[in-house]
Amino acid sequence: MTKEKFIHDSETVLKFIQYFCDHKHQNKDKIDDALILNYNDEDLNIQINYSLCKECEHTLLYSYEKLQECPFQEKPSCRKCTTPCYDRLEWKRSAKIMKYSGMKLGLVKIRKMFRIGK
Ligand SMILES: [Zn+2]
């Protein structure tokens, strides 16, 4: 994966989870923190702030970790991946978030990445 793609995907994942949490978990306690982007051990000097509940923060950190570990130069759609790296439960949770935010934000691209709906 190129550095640019990595940054873009990280930002997109966070944006989607943040949107979901803002709309679905208004009443939960939020943790204010930031994701500091690291790519192949290189500090990118990019910090993305978030305010998420504990559960969504977990999903974010999990997804981010998987993104970092993605072994492909050209990241395939996760659904088509020959070596899927998400465990089932995490996948279901992420898919739910991506579906909700994807529809609301109207970004078709990520929905394709996760292959949700038609
Ligand atoms: Zn949440």
CSV table of C-alpha atoms and ligand atoms in Angstrom, one decimal:
chain,number,residue,atom,x,y,z
A,1,MET,CA,0.0,0.0,0.0
A,2,THR,CA,1.3,3.4,-0.8
A,3,LYS,CA,1.8,5.9,1.9
A,4,GLU,CA,-0.9,8.2,0.4
A,5,LYS,CA,-3.4,5.4,0.3
A,6,PHE,CA,-2.6,4.4,3.8
A,7,ILE,CA,-3.2,7.9,5.1
A,8,HIS,CA,-6.4,8.2,3.1
A,9,ASP,CA,-7.7,4.9,4.3
A,10,SER,CA,-6.9,5.7,7.9
A,11,GLU,CA,-8.6,9.0,7.7
A,12,THR,CA,-11.6,7.5,6.0
A,13,VAL,CA,-12.0,4.7,8.6
A,14,LEU,CA,-11.8,7.2,11.4
A,15,LYS,CA,-14.3,9.5,9.7
A,16,PHE,CA,-16.8,6.7,9.4
A,17,ILE,CA,-16.5,5.5,12.9
A,18,GLN,CA,-16.6,9.0,14.3
A,19,TYR,CA,-19.8,9.7,12.3
A,20,PHE,CA,-21.4,6.4,13.5
A,21,CYS,CA,-20.5,7.1,17.2
A,22,ASP,CA,-21.7,10.7,17.0
A,23,HIS,CA,-25.1,9.6,15.8
A,24,LYS,CA,-25.6,6.3,17.5
A,25,HIS,CA,-23.8,6.7,20.8
A,26,GLN,CA,-24.7,10.2,21.9
A,27,ASN,CA,-25.3,9.1,25.4
A,28,LYS,CA,-22.2,7.1,26.0
A,29,ASP,CA,-19.1,8.4,27.6
A,30,LYS,CA,-16.6,9.6,25.1
A,31,ILE,CA,-12.9,9.3,25.1
A,32,ASP,CA,-11.0,12.2,23.6
A,33,ASP,CA,-7.7,11.0,22.1
A,34,ALA,CA,-5.9,11.0,18.8
A,35,LEU,CA,-4.6,8.5,16.3
A,36,ILE,CA,-1.0,9.2,15.4
A,37,LEU,CA,-0.2,7.8,12.0
A,38,ASN,CA,2.7,5.4,11.6
A,39,TYR,CA,3.5,3.8,8.3
A,40,ASN,CA,6.2,1.1,8.1
A,41,ASP,CA,7.7,2.4,11.3
A,42,GLU,CA,7.9,5.9,9.8
A,43,ASP,CA,6.3,8.6,11.9
A,44,LEU,CA,4.1,10.5,9.4
A,45,ASN,CA,3.6,13.5,11.7
A,46,ILE,CA,-0.1,13.2,11.2
A,47,GLN,CA,-2.4,13.2,14.1
A,48,ILE,CA,-6.1,12.7,13.8
A,49,ASN,CA,-8.2,13.6,16.8
A,50,TYR,CA,-11.3,11.6,17.7
A,51,SER,CA,-13.9,11.5,20.4
A,52,LEU,CA,-15.4,8.0,20.6
A,53,CYS,CA,-17.0,5.7,23.1
A,54,LYS,CA,-14.9,2.8,24.4
A,55,GLU,CA,-16.5,0.3,22.0
A,56,CYS,CA,-15.9,2.5,18.9
A,57,GLU,CA,-12.4,3.3,20.0
A,58,HIS,CA,-11.7,-0.4,20.1
A,59,THR,CA,-13.1,-0.8,16.6
A,60,LEU,CA,-11.0,2.1,15.4
A,61,LEU,CA,-7.8,0.8,16.9
A,62,TYR,CA,-8.5,-2.6,15.6
A,63,SER,CA,-9.2,-1.5,12.1
A,64,TYR,CA,-6.2,0.8,12.1
A,65,GLU,CA,-3.9,-2.0,13.2
A,66,LYS,CA,-5.2,-4.2,10.5
A,67,LEU,CA,-4.6,-1.5,7.9
A,68,GLN,CA,-1.1,-1.1,9.1
A,69,GLU,CA,-0.5,-4.9,8.8
A,70,CYS,CA,-2.1,-5.2,5.4
A,71,PRO,CA,0.6,-7.0,3.3
A,72,PHE,CA,-0.7,-5.9,-0.1
A,73,GLN,CA,0.9,-3.2,-2.3
A,74,GLU,CA,-2.4,-2.6,-3.9
A,75,LYS,CA,-4.9,-3.2,-1.1
A,76,PRO,CA,-7.8,-5.4,-2.5
A,77,SER,CA,-11.4,-5.0,-1.4
A,78,CYS,CA,-11.5,-6.8,2.0
A,79,ARG,CA,-14.3,-9.1,0.8
A,80,LYS,CA,-12.2,-10.3,-2.1
A,81,CYS,CA,-9.0,-10.7,0.0
A,82,THR,CA,-7.3,-14.1,-0.2
A,83,THR,CA,-6.0,-13.7,3.4
A,84,PRO,CA,-8.8,-12.0,5.4
A,85,CYS,CA,-7.3,-10.6,8.6
A,86,TYR,CA,-10.4,-9.5,10.6
A,87,ASP,CA,-11.9,-11.9,13.0
A,88,ARG,CA,-15.6,-12.5,12.5
A,89,LEU,CA,-16.9,-10.4,15.4
A,90,GLU,CA,-14.7,-7.5,14.6
A,91,TRP,CA,-15.7,-7.8,10.9
A,92,LYS,CA,-19.4,-7.7,11.7
A,93,ARG,CA,-19.0,-4.7,13.9
A,94,SER,CA,-17.0,-2.8,11.4
A,95,ALA,CA,-19.3,-3.7,8.5
A,96,LYS,CA,-22.2,-2.3,10.5
A,97,ILE,CA,-20.5,1.0,11.1
A,98,MET,CA,-19.3,1.2,7.5
A,99,LYS,CA,-22.8,0.5,6.2
A,100,TYR,CA,-24.4,3.1,8.4
A,101,SER,CA,-21.9,5.9,7.7
A,102,GLY,CA,-21.4,4.9,4.1
A,103,MET,CA,-25.1,5.4,3.4
A,104,LYS,CA,-25.3,8.6,5.3
A,105,LEU,CA,-22.1,10.1,3.9
A,106,GLY,CA,-22.8,8.8,0.5
A,107,LEU,CA,-19.3,7.5,-0.1
A,108,VAL,CA,-19.7,4.6,-2.4
A,109,LYS,CA,-16.0,3.8,-2.4
A,110,ILE,CA,-15.8,2.5,1.1
A,111,ARG,CA,-19.0,0.6,0.8
A,112,LYS,CA,-17.4,-1.2,-2.1
A,113,MET,CA,-14.3,-1.9,-0.1
A,114,PHE,CA,-16.5,-3.7,2.5
A,115,ARG,CA,-18.9,-4.9,-0.1
A,116,ILE,CA,-22.1,-4.1,1.7
A,117,GLY,CA,-25.4,-4.3,0.1
A,118,LYS,CA,-25.8,-3.8,-3.7
B,1,ZN,ZN,-19.6,4.7,19.8
